[in-house]
Coordinates of C-alpha atoms in Angstrom, one line a residue:
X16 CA 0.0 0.0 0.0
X17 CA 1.4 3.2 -1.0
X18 CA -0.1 6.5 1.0
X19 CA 0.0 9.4 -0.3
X20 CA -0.6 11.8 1.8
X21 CA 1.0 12.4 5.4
X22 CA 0.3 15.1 7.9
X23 CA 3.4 16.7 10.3
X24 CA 1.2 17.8 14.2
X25 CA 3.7 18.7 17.0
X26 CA 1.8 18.7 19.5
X27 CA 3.6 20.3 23.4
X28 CA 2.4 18.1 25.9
X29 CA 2.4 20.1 29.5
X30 CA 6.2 19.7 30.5
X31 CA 7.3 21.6 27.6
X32 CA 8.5 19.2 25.2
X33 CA 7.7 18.9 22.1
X34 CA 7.0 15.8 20.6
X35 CA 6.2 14.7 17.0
X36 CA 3.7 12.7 15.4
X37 CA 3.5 11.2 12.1
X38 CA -0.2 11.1 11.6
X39 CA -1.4 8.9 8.4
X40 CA -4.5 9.6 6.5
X41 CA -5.1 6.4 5.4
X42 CA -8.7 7.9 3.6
X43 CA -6.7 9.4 1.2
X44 CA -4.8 6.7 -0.6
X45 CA -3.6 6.1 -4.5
X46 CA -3.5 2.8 -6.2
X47 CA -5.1 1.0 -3.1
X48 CA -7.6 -0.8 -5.1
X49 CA -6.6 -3.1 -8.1
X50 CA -7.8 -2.0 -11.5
X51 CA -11.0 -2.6 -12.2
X52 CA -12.5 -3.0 -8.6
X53 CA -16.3 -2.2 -8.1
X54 CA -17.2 -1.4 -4.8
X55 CA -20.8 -1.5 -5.2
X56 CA -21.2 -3.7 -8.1
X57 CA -23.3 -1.8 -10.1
X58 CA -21.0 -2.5 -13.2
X59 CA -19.2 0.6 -13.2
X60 CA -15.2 0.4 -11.9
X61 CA -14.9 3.0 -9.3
X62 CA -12.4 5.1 -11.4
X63 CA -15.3 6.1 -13.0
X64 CA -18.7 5.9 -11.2
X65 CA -19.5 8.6 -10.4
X66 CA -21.1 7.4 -7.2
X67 CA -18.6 4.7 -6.2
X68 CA -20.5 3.6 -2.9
X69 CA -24.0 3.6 -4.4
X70 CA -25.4 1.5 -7.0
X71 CA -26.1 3.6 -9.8
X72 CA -25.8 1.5 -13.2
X73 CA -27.2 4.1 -14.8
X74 CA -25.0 7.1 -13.9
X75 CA -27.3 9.8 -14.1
X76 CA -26.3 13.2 -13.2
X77 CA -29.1 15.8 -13.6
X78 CA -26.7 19.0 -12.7
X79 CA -23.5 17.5 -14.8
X80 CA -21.3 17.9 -11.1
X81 CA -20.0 14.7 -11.4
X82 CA -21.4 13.7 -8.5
X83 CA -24.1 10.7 -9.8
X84 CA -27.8 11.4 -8.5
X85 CA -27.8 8.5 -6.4
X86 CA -25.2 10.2 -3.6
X87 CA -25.9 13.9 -5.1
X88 CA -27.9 15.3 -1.6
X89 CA -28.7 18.2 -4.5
X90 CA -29.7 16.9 -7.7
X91 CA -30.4 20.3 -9.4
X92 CA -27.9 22.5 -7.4
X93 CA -30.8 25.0 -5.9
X94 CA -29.4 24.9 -3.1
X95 CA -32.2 22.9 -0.8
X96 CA -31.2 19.6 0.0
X97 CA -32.9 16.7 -2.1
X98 CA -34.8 15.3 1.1
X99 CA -36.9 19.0 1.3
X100 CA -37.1 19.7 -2.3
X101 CA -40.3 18.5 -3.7
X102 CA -39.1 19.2 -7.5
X103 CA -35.0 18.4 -7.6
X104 CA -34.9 18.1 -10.9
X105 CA -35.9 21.6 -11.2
X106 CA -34.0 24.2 -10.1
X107 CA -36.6 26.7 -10.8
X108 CA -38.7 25.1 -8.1
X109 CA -38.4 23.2 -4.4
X110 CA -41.7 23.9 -2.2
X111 CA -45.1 22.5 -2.5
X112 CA -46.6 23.1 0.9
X113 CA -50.2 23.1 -0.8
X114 CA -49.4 19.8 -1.8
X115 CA -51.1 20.7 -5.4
X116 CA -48.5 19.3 -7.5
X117 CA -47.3 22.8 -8.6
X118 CA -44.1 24.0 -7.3
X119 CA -44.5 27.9 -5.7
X120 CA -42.8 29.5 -8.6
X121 CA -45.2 28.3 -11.0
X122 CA -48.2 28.3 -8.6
X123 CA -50.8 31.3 -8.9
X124 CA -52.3 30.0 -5.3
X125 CA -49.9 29.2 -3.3
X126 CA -51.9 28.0 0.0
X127 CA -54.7 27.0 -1.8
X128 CA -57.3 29.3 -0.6
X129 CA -59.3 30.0 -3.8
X130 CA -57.3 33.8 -3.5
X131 CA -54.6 34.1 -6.3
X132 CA -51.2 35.1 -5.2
X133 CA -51.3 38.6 -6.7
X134 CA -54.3 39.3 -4.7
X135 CA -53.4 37.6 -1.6
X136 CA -52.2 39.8 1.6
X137 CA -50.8 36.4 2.9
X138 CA -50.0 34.2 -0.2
X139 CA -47.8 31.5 1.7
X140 CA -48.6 28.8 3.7
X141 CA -47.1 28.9 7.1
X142 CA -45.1 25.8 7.1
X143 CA -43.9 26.8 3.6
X144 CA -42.5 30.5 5.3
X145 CA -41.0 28.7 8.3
X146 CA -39.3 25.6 6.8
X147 CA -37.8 28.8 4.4
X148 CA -36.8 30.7 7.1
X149 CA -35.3 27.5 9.2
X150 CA -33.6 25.4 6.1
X151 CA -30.4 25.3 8.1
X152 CA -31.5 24.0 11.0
X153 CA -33.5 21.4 9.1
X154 CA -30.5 20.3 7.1
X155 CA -28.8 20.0 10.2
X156 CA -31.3 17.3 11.6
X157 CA -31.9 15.4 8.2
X158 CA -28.0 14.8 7.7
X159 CA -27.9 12.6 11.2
X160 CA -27.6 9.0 10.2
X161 CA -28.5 7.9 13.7
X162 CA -32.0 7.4 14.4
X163 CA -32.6 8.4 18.0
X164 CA -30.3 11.7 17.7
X165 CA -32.0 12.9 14.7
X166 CA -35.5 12.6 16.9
X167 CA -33.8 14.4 20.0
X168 CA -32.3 16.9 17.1
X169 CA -35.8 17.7 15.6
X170 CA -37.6 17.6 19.0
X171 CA -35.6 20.4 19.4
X172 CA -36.0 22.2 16.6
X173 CA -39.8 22.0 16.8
X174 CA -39.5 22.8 20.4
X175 CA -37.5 26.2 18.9
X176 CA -40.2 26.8 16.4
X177 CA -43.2 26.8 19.5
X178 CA -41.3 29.2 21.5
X179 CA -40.8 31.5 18.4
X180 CA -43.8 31.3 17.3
X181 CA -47.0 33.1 18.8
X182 CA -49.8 30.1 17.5
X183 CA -48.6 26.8 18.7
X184 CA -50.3 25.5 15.5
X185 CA -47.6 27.0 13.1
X186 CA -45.7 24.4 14.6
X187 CA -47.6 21.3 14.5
X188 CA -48.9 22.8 10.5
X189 CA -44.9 22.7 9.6
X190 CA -44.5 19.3 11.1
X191 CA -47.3 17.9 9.2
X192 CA -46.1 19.0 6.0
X193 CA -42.0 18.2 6.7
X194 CA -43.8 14.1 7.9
X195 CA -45.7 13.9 4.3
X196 CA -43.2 14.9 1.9
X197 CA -40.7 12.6 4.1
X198 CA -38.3 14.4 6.0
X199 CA -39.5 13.6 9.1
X200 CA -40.7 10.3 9.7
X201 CA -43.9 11.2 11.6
X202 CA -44.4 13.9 13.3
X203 CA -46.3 12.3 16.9
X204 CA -43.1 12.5 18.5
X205 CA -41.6 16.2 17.3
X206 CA -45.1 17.8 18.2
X207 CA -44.9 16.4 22.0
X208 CA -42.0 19.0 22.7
X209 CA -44.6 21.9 21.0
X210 CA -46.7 20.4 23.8
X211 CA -44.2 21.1 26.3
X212 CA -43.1 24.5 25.1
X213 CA -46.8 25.5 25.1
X214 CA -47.7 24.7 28.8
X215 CA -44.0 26.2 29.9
X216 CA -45.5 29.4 28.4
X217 CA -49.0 29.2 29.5
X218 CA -49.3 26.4 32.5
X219 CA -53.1 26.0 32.0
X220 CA -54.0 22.4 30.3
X221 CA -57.3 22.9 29.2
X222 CA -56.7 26.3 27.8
X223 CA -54.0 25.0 26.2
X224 CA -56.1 22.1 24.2
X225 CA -59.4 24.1 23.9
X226 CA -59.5 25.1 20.1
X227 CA -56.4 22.6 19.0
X228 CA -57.2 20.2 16.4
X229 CA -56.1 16.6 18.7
X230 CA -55.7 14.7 14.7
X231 CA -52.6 16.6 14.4
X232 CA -49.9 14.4 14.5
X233 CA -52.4 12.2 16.1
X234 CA -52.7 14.1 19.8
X235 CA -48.8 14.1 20.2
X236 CA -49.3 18.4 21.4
X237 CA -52.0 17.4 23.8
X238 CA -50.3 14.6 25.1
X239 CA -47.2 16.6 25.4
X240 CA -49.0 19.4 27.4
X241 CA -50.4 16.9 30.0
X242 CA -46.9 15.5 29.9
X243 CA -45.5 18.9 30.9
X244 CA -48.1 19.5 33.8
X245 CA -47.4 16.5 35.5
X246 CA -43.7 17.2 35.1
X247 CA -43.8 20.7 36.9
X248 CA -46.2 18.6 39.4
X249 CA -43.7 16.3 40.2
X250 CA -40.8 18.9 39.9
X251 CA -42.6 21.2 42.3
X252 CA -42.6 17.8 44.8
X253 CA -46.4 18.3 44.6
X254 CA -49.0 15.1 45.4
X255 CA -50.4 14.0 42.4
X256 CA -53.6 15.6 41.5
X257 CA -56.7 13.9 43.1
X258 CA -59.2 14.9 40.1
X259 CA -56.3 13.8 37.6
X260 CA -59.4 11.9 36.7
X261 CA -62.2 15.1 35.4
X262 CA -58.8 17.0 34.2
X263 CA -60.2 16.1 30.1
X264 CA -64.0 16.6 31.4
X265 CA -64.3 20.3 29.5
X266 CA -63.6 18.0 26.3
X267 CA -66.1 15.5 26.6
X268 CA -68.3 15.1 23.4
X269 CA -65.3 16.0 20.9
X270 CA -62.7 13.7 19.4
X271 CA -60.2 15.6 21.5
X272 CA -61.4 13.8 24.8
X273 CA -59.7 10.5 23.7
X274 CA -56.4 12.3 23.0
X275 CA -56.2 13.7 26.5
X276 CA -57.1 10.7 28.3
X277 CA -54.3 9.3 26.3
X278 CA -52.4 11.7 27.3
X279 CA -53.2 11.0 31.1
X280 CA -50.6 8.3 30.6
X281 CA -47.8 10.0 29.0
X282 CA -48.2 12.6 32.3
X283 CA -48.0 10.0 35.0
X284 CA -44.9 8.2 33.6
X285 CA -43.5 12.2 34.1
X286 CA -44.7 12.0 37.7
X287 CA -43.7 9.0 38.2
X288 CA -40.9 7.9 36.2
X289 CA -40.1 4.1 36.9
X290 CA -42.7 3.6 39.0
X291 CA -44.9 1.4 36.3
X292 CA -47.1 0.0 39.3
X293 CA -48.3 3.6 40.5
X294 CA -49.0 5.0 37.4
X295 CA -50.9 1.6 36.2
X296 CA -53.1 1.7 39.5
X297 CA -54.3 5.1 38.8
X298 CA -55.4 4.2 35.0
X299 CA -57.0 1.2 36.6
X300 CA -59.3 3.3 38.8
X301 CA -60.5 4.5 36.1
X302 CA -63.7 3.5 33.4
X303 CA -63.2 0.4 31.2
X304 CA -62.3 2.3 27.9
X305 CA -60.6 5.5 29.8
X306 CA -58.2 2.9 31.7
X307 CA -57.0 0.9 27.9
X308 CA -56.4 5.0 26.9
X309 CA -54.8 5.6 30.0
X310 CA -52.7 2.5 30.3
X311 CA -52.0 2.6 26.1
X312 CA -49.9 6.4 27.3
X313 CA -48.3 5.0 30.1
X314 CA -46.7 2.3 28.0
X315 CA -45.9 4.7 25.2
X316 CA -43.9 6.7 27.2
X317 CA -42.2 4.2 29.5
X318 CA -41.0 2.5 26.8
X319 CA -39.9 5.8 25.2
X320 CA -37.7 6.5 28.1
X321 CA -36.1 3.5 28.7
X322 CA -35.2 2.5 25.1
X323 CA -34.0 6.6 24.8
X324 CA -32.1 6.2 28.1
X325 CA -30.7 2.7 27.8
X326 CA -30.3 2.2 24.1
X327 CA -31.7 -0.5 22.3
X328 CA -29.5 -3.9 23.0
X329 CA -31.1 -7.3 23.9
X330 CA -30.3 -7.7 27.2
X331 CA -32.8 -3.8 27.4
X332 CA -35.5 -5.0 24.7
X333 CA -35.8 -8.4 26.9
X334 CA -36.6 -6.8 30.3
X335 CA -38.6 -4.1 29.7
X336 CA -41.9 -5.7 30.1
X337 CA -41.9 -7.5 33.5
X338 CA -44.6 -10.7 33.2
X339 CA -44.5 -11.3 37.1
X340 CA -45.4 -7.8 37.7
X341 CA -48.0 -7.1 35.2
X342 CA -51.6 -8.4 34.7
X343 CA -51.8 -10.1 31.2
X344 CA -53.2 -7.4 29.3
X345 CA -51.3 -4.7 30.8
X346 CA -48.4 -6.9 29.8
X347 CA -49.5 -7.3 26.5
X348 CA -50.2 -3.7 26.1
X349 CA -46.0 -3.2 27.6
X350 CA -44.5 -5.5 24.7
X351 CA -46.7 -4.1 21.7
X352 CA -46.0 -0.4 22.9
X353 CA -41.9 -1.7 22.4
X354 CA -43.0 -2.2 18.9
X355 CA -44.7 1.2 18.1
X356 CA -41.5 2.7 20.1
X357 CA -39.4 1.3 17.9
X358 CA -41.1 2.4 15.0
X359 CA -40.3 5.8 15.8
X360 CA -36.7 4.4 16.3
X361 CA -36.4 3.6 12.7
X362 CA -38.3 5.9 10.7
X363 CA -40.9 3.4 10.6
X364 CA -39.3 0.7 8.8
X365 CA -41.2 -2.2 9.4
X366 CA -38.2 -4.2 8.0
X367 CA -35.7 -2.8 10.4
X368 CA -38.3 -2.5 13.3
X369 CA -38.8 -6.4 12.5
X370 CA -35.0 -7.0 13.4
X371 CA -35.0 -5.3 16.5
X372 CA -38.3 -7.3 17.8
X373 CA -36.4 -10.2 17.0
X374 CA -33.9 -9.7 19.8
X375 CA -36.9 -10.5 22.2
X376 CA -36.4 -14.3 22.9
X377 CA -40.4 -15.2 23.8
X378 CA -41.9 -15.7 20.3
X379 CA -45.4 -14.1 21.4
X380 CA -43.8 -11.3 23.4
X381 CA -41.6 -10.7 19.8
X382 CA -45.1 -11.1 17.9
X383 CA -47.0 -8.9 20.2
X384 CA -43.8 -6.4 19.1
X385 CA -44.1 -6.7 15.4
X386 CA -47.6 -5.9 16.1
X387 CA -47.4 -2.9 18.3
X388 CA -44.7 -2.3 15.3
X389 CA -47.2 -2.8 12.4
X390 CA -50.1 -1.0 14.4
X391 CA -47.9 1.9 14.6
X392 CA -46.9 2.5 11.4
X393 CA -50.6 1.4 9.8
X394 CA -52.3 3.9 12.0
X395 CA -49.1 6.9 10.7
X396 CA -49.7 6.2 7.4
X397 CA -53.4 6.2 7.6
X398 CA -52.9 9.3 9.1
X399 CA -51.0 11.1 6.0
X400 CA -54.4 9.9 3.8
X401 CA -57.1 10.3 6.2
X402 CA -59.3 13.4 5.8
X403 CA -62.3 12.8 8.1
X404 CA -64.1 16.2 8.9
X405 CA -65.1 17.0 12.1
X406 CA -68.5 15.4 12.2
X407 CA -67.2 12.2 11.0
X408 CA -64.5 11.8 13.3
X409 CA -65.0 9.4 16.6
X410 CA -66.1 11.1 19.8
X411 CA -65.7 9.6 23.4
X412 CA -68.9 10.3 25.3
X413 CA -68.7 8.7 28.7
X414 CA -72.0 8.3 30.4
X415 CA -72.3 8.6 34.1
X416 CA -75.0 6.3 36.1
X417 CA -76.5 8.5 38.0
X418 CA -76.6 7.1 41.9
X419 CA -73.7 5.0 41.1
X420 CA -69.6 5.5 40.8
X421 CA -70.2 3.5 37.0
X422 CA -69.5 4.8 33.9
X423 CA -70.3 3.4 30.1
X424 CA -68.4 4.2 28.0
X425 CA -69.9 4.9 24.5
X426 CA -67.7 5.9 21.0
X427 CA -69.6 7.1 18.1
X428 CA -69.2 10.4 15.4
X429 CA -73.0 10.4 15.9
X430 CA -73.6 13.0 19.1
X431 CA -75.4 11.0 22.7
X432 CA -78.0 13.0 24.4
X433 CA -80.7 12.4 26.6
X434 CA -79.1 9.2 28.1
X435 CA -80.7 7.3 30.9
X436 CA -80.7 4.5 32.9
X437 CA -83.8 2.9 34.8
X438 CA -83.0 0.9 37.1
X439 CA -86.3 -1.0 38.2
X440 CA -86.5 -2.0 34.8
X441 CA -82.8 -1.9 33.6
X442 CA -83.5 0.3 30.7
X443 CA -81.1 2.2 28.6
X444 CA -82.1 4.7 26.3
X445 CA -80.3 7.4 24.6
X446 CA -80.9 9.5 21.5
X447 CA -78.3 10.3 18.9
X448 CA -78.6 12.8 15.8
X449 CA -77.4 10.7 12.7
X450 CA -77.1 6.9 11.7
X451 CA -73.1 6.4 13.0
X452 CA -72.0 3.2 14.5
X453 CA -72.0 3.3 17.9
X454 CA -69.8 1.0 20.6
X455 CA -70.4 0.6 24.0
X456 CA -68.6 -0.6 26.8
X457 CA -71.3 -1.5 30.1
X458 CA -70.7 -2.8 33.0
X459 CA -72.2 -6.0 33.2
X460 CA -74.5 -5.1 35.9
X461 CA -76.6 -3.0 33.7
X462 CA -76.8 -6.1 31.4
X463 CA -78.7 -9.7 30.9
X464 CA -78.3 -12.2 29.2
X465 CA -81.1 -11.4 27.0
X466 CA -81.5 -8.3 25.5
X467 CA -83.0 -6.0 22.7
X468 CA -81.8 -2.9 21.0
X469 CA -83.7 -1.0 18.9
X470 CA -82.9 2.6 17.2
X471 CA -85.9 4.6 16.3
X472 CA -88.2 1.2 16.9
X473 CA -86.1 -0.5 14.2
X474 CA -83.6 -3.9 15.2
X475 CA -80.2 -2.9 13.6
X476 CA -79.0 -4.9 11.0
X477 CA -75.2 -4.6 12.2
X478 CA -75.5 -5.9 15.9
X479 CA -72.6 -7.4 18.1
X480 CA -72.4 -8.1 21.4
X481 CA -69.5 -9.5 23.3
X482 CA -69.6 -10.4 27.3
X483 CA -66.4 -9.9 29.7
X484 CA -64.0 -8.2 27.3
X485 CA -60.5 -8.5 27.7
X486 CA -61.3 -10.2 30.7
X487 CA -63.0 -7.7 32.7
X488 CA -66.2 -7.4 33.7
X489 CA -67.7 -5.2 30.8
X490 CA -69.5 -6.1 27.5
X491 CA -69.4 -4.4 24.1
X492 CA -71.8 -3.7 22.0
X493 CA -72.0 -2.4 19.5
X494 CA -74.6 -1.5 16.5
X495 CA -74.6 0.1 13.4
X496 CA -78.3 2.1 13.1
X497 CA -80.4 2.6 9.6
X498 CA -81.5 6.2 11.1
X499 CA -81.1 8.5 13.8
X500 CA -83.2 8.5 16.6
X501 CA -84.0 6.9 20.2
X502 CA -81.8 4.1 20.9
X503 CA -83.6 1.7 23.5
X504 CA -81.5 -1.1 25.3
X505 CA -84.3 -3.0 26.9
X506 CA -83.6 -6.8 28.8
X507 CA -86.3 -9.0 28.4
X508 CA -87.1 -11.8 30.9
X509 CA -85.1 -14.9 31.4

């Protein structure tokens, strides 16, 4: 081996001498590699591929650099990097934060608002201004190969954005856009530390969620304000909150409820750090469906924390989810959360989240993984495609039995009203304004063996009924109606 380059460093250590190193740069060497060699077998000798550690048969080179397009990070020399251009084989052209198809040069309406740029006051959409404005600091984060850096390196951009930025939302809109053209994986995690920043600068949780969309980013802001309360709580050396249970009651009725209870969980883990048990018993006192919300956040961010903490190894991937100290579902619930963790681990690879859920030795502890793994990235991609408006979206309307402690738990996009339970006869009736499917989850008190449901006098046609679900001591039901009107729940003799 012949090198050809060498580097002279005297370097005075602290007694005064001065000492000499011959330092070799063994990166830059001549005639190393035999004639012909082809690194990435692609066909092409590395003497003249043009991108000699990526296959690229073809050796295309849209800006003639001589740097092929497959390693080029800027295909048309624009100056934005490839991963944030939406056009890089056009230099004329890089944002599309209409997501229109037509690049902002060429576009008359840039933001989509039926207003033509000429006319517009306000022509630009807000995540197209601020990802302009912040292109360094992006670049900065997309260049990190590592996985869990780059996370902690745009948490803390989006965390930067929140605090310079006087609606919260300008945020989360940028972080929507940045997740569907790709540079950011998803953008649940990055919109927790907008969460954050927004109760540091107004501590008031239900201000802070009253008029927020909780579909962004699928509820990561509101479960990162709840997260941020319970930190201060905790910080503060504060007993944990005895109504932590009504703290979401001003959102009941809106699709928002669900992501706050949700978030319930992420905010105890923050209280209570390792101490799985206590936050699990405090989900657990809860209502059937608020408890699998509750317990679903606690696992999401204790297996956040320990993986971010720890790193992911077998020996950590093995032993996070303790089967002697957790009831079966709650176990369940521990070893598929490792799988949606690591989704966010990987950029949602299923491929490589696949490999690390293979460390776990247990084959249904490493299928409950790929699950939690598969469930993850399902419900992010759905997410990128998913348009439901407001009145089709699922709302979480909890019904309290009046002269009781119980609650039933009912999910529908159609609104409940009017509900009421009779208890000399066991009735339950409740009205709701258009024909959505509706679930329930009832204590199995309030049920027999034998019962009828009608809407509007009419038998559904879609009707399921399932008795002690996951164990407990709750059945679903749950119906699909042919109109609005009067639903009746009425037992009939045995």
């Amino acid at each position: 081996m012949i090198i050809s380059k060498f580097f002279i460093i005297p370097i005075v250590i602290a007694i005064g001498l001065s000492v000499t190193f011959l330092l070799l740069n063994f990166d830059d060497v001549s005639n190393a590699k035999p004639a012909g060699f082809d690194g990435d077998r692609d066909g092409v000798v590395d003497s003249l591929d043009n991108c000699p550690r990526n296959t690229n048969s073809d050796q295309t080179d849209f800006d003639s650099d001589k740097l092929g397009d497959e390693c080029d990070i800027d295909d048309d020399n624009d100056g934005i990097f490839d991963s944030l251009d939406q056009f890089d084989t056009d230099p004329t052209d890089w944002a599309d934060f209409d997501f229109d198809g037509i690049g902002s040069f060429k576009d008359t309406d840039d933001d989509n608002d039926g207003i033509l740029d000429v006319d517009d006051s306000d022509p630009l959409p807000i995540s197209e201004k601020l990802a302009t404005k912040y292109l360094q600091d992006l670049r900065v984060c997309a260049d990190m190969d590592d996985g869990t850096l780059r996370l902690v390196c745009y948490s803390e951009f989006f965390g930067k954005i929140a605090e310079n930025q006087e609606n919260n939302s300008d945020a989360l809109e940028l972080s929507i856009a940045l997740s569907k053209i790709g540079l950011i994986d998803d953008c649940h995690f990055v919109s927790h530390e907008v969460g954050h920043v927004a109760f540091n600068e107004n501590p008031d949780v239900i201000e802070n969620l009253i008029g927020m969309d909780g579909t962004m980013c699928r509820g990561g802001y509101f479960h990162g304000v709840i997260a941020a309360y319970f930190h201060d709580v905790q910080e503060d050396g504060a007993q944990f909150p005895s109504d932590y249970d009504s703290m979401c009651n001003d959102l009941i009725g809106s699709s928002n409820y669900q992501d706050c209870v949700h978030g319930l969980g992420h905010g105890m883990v923050h209280y209570f750090d390792d101490d799985l048990d206590s936050s699990l018993k405090l989900c657990h006192d809860m209502s059937f469906y608020q408890n699998r919300l509750c317990v679903r956040g606690v696992m999401m961010q204790y297996t956040d924390n320990v993986l971010t903490r720890q790193g992911i190894t077998s020996d950590v991937i093995n032993n996070l989810c303790s089967k002697s100290k957790l009831n079966t579902i709650d176990y369940a619930e521990c070893s598929m959360s490792i799988g949606g963790t690591l989704a966010f681990f990987t950029n949602h690879d299923f491929k490589q989240g696949t490999k690390l859920c293979e460390l776990i030795e247990n084959k249904q502890d490493q299928n409950y993984c790929i699950d939690g793994l598969k469930g993850e990235i399902q419900d992010s991609e759905k997410y990128e495609t998913d348009s439901l408006t407001l009145d089709k979206r699922e709302k979480f309307q909890p019904q309290f039995v009046k002269g009781t402690s119980k609650v039933i738990d009912i999910q529908s996009p159609a609104i409940i009203s009017n509900f009421q339970f009779v208890h000399e006869i066991g009735l339950i009736s409740f009205e709701i304004d258009r024909p959505q499917y509706v679930v329930m989850y009832v204590p199995n008190e309030f049920v027999t063996s034998k019962m009828v449901v009608t809407v509007d006098g009419q038998i559904p046609d879609e009707l399921d009924a399932k008795g002690n679900v996951l164990g407990e001591d709750i059945s679903m039901i749950r119906f699909v109606p042919d109109n609005s009107g009067l639903v009746m729940m009425t037992p009939l003799p045995e």
